Tab-separated table of C-alpha atoms in Angstrom:
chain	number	residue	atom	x	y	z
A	148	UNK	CA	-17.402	-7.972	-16.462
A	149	UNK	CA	-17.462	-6.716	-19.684
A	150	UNK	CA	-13.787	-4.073	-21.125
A	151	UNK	CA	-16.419	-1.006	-20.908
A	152	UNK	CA	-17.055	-1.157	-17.476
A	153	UNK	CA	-13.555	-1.398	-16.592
A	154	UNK	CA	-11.299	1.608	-15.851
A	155	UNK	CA	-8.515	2.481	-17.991
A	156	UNK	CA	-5.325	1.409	-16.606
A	157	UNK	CA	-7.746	-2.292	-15.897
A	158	UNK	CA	-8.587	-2.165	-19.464
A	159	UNK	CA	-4.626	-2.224	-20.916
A	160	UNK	CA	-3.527	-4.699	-18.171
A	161	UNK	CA	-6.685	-7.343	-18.638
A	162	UNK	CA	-6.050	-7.073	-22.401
A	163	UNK	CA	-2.190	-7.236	-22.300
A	164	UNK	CA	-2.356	-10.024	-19.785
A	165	UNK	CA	-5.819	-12.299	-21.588
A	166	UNK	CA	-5.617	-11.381	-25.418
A	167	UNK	CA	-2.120	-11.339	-26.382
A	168	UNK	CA	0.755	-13.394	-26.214
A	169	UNK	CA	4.090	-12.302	-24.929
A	170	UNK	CA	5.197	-11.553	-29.048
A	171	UNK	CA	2.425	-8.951	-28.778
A	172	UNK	CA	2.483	-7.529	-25.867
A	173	UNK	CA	4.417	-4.360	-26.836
A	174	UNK	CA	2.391	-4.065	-29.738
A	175	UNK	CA	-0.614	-4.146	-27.932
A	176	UNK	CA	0.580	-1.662	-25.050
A	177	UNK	CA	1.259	1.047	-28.241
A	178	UNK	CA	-2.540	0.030	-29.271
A	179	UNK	CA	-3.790	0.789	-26.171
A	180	UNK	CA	-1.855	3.886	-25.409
A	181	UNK	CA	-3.482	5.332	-28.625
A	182	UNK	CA	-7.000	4.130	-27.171
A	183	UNK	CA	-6.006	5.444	-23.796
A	184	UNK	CA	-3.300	8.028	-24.163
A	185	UNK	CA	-1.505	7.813	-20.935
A	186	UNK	CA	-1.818	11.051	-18.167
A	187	UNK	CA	-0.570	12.342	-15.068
A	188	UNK	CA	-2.136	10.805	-12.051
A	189	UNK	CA	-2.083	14.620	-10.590
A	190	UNK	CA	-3.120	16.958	-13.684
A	191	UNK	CA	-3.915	14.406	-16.340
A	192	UNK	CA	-1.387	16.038	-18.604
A	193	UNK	CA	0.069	13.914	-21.779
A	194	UNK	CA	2.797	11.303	-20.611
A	195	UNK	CA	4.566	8.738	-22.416
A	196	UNK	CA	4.091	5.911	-19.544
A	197	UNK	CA	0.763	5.802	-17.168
A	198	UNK	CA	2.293	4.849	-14.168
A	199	UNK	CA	4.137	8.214	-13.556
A	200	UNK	CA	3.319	12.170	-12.645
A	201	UNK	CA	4.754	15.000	-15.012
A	202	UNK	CA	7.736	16.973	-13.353
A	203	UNK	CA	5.302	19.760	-11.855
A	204	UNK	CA	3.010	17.324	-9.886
A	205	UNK	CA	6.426	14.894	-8.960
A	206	UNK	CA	7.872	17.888	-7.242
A	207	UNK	CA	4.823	18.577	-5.076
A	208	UNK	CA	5.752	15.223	-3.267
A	209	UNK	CA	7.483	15.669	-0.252
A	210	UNK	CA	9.925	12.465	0.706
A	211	UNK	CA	10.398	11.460	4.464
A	212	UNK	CA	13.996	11.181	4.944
A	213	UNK	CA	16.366	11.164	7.592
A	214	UNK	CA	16.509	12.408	10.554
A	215	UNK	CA	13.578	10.432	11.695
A	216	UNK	CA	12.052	8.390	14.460
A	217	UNK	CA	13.801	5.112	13.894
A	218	UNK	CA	10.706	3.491	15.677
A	219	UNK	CA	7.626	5.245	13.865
A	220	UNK	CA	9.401	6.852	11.053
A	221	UNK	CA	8.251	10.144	11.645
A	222	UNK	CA	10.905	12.774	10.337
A	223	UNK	CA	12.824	14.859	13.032
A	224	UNK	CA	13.143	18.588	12.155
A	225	UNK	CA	16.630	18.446	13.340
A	226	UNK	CA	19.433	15.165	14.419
A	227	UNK	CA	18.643	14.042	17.661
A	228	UNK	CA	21.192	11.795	18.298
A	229	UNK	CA	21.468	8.057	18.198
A	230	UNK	CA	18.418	6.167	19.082
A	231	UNK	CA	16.266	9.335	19.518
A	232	UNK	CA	12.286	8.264	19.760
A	233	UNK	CA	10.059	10.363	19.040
A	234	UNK	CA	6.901	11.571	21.279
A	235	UNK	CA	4.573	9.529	19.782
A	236	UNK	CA	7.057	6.176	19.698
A	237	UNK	CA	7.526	6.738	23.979
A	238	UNK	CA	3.797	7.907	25.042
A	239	UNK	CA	2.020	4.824	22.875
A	240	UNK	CA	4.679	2.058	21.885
A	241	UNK	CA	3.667	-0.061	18.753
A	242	UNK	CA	3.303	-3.563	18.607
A	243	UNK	CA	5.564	-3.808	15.636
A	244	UNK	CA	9.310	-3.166	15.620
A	245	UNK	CA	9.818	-0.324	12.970
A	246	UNK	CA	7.454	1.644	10.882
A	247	UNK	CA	8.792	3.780	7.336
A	248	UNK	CA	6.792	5.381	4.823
A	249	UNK	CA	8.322	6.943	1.523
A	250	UNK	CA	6.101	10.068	1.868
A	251	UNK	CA	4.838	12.861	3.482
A	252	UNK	CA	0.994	13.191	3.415
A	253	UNK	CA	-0.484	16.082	1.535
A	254	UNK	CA	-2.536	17.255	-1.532
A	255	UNK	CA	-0.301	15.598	-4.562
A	256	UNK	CA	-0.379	12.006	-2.450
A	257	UNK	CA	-4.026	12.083	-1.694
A	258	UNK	CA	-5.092	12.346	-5.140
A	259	UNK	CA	-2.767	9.480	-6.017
A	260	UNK	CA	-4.077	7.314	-3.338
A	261	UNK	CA	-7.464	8.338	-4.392
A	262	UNK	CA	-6.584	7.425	-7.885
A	263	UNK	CA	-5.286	3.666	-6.791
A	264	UNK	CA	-7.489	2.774	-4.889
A	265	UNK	CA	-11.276	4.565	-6.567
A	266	UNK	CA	-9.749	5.423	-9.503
A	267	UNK	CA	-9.135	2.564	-11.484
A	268	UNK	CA	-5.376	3.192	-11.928
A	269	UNK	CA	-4.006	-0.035	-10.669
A	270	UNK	CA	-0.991	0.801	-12.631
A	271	UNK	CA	-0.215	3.782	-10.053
A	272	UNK	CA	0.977	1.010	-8.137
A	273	UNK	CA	4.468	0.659	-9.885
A	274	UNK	CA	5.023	4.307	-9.236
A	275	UNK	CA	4.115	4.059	-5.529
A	276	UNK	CA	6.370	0.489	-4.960
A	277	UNK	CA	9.243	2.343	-6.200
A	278	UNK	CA	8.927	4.641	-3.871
A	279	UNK	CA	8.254	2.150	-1.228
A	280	UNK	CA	11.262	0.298	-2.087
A	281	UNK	CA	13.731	3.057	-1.767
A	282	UNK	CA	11.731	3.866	1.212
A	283	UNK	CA	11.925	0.538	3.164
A	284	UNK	CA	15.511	-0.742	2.070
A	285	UNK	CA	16.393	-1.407	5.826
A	286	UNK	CA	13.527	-3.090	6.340
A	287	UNK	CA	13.450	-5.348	2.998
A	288	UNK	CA	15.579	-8.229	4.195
A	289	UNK	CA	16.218	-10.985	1.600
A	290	UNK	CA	14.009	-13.453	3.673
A	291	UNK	CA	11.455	-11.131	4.258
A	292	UNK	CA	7.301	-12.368	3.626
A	293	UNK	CA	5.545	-8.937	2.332
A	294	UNK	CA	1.925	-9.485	4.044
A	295	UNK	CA	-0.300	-7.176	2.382
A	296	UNK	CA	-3.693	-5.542	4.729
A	297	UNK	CA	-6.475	-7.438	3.399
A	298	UNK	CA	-9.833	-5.860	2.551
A	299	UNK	CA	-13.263	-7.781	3.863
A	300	UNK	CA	-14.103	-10.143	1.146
A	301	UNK	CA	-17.538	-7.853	0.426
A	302	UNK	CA	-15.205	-4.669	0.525
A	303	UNK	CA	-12.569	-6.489	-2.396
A	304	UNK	CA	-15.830	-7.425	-4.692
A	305	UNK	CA	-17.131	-3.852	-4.391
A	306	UNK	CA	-13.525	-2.349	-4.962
A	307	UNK	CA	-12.851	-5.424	-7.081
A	308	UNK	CA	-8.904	-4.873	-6.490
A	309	UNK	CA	-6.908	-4.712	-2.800
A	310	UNK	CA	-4.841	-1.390	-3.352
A	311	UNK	CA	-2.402	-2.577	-0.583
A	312	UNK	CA	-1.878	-5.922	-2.387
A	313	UNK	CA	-1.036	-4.133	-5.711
A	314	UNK	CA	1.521	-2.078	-4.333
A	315	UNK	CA	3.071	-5.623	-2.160
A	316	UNK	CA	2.620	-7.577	-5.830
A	317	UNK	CA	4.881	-4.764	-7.222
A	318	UNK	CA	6.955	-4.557	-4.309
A	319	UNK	CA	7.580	-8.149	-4.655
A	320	UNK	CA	8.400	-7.720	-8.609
A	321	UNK	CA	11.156	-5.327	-7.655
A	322	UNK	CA	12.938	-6.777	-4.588
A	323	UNK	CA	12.416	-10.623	-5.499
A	324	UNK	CA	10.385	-11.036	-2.249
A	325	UNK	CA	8.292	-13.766	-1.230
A	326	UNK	CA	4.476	-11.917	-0.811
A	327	UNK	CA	1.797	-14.016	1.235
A	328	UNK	CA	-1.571	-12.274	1.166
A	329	UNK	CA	-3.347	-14.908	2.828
A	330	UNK	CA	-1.584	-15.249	6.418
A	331	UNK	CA	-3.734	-13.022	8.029
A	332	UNK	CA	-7.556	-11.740	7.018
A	333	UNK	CA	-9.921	-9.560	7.376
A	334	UNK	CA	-13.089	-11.801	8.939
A	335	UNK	CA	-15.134	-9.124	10.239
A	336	UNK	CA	-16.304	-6.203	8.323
A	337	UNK	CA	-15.586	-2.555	9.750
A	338	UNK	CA	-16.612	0.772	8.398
A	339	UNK	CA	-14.319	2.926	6.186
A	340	UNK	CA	-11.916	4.601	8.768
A	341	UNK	CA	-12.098	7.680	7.229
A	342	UNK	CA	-13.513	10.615	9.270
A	343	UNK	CA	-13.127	8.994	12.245
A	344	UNK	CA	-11.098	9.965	15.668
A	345	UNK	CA	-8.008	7.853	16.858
A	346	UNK	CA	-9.846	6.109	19.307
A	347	UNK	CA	-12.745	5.368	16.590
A	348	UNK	CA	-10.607	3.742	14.457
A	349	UNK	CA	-8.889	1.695	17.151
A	350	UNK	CA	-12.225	0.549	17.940
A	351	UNK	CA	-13.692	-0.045	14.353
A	352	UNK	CA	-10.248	-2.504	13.901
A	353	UNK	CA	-10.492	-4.256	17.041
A	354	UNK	CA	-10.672	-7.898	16.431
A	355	UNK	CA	-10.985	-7.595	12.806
A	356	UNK	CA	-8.070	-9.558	11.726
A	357	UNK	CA	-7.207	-13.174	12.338
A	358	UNK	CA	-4.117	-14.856	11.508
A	359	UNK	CA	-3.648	-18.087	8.931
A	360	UNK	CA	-4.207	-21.200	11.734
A	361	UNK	CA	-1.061	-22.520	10.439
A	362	UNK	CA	0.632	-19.873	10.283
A	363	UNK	CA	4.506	-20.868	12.201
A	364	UNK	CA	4.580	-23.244	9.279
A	365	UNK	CA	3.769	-21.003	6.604
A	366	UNK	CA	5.915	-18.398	7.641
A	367	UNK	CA	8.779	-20.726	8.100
A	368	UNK	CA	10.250	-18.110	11.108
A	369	UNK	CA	10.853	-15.400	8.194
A	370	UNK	CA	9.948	-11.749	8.927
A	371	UNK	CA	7.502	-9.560	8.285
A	372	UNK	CA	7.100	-6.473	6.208
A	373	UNK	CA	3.053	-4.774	6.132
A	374	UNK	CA	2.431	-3.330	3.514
A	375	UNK	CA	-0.667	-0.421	3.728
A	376	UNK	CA	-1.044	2.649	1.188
A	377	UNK	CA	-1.488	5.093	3.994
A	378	UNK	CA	-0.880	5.380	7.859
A	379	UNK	CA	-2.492	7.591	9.478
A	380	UNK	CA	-2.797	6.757	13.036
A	381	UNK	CA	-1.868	3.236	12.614
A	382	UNK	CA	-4.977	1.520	14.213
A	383	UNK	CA	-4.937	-0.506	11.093
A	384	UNK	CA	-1.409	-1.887	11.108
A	385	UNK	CA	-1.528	-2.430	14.638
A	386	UNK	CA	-4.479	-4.357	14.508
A	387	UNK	CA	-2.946	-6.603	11.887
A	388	UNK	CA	0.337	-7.028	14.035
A	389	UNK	CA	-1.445	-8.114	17.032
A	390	UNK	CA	-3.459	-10.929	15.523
A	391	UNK	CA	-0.382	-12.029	13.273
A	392	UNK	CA	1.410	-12.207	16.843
A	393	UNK	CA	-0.908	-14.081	18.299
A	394	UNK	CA	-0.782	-16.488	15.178
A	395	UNK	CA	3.039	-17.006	16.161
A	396	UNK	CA	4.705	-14.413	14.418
A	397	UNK	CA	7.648	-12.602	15.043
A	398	UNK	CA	9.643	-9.540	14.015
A	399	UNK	CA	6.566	-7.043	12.418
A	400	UNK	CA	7.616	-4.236	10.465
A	401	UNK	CA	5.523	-1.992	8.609
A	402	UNK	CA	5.929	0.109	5.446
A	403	UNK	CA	3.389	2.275	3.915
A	404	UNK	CA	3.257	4.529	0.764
A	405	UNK	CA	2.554	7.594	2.908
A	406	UNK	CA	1.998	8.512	6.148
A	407	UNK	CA	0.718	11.745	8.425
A	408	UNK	CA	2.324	13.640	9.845
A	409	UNK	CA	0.843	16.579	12.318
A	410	UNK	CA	1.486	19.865	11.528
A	411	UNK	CA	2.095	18.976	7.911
A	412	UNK	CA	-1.484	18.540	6.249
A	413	UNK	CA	-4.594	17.042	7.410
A	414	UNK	CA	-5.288	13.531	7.620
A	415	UNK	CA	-7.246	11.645	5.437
């Protein structure tokens, strides 16, 4: 694929990473910048680094802290004491042991996620695992294997990047972490999840997922840490857990860039 069918933030890491050599590299990114002046994710306004938002659009973002859920994550409006589950967490228990997300879904984190993942700003990643990081500190164990959801292989040629294995590569790059994107994959295709009801995507995930056959010796008995952009009701995730369980697997966590959470905006 030729540099002028790539996408911006593609074009400045292929080049850094194929045409110069480590000497250059800086030189090159200051090239590049003045080819491809780097912008806000949210308003496109002048920045000095690409893989940030401007104060005004940062603000908009709205961090999910404590109080929460410690099951699902979800934020509490008020302390509910020790070991308090939320609703969700009692009525529908997950297959995985704890769920966090650094953020609460809404306008500013849908256009970034739109941006990483259609937008050819792979670099948005570094912003977003940063997040993540701070995010998922209790669940970021030094032995822990960061398994990122795979895309069908026809999905990752269309897309020609996995947005949830950027954000586990950078992840990785911060923390030290081992990251295995091949224990479990995505062998059936299933439509875009996207408009579609809770049960719907339950269904559409069913079954897609298998785990690596050898997985026990792969995974050596470490944990695991998912790593998704966005959960909305978790079908996904939950899908993945069950067929790495069934691979052998054993302590599942999962932690996302963002997740939904009712009454604050609409899903995706």
């Amino acid at each position: 694929m030729g540099l002028m069918a790539r996408g911006e933030g593609e074009v400045k890491d292929w080049t850094q990473r194929h045409w110069l050599g480590p000497g250059l590299r800086r030189l090159g990114a200051l090239v590049l910048d003045q080819l491809y002046p780097p912008v806000c994710a949210g308003c496109r306004a002048p920045l000095e680094h690409s893989d940030a938002l401007c104060g005004a659009c940062f603000a908009q973002l709205r961090p999910i802290t404590e109080p929460l859920c410690p099951v699902l994550g979800l934020p509490f409006d008020s302390d509910q004491g020790d070991g308090a589950l939320s609703a969700e967490a009692i009525a529908d228990p997950p297959p995985f042991d704890r769920a966090r997300a650094a953020l609460s879904y809404g306008e500013m984190v849908g256009t970034l996620v739109s941006q990483l993942k259609y937008g050819d700003r792979p670099e948005l990643a570094r912003l977003c695992a940063r997040l993540m990081a701070g995010a998922g500190r209790d669940l970021l164990a030094a032995d822990t294997v960061l398994v990122p959801v795979p895309l069908h292989p026809q999905r990752l040629r269309f897309r020609r990047y996995n947005q949830s294995f950027l954000l586990a590569q950078e992840l990785a790059r911060l923390t030290g972490l081992r990251i295995d994107p091949h224990l479990v994959q995505r062998h059936r295709q299933t439509r875009q999840q996207v408009g579609l009801s809770g049960d719907a995507r339950t269904r559409n995930v069913q079954g897609a997922f298998v785990a690596h056959r050898d997985l026990p010796r792969r995974l050596g008995g470490r944990p695991i840490v998912i790593i998704d952009d966005v959960y909305t009701t978790g079908a996904t995730v939950k899908a993945v857990t069950r067929a790495l369980k069934r691979g052998g697997a054993g302590r599942i966590d999962v932690l996302s860039f963002a997740r939904v959470v009712i009454g604050a905006d609409l899903p995706i």
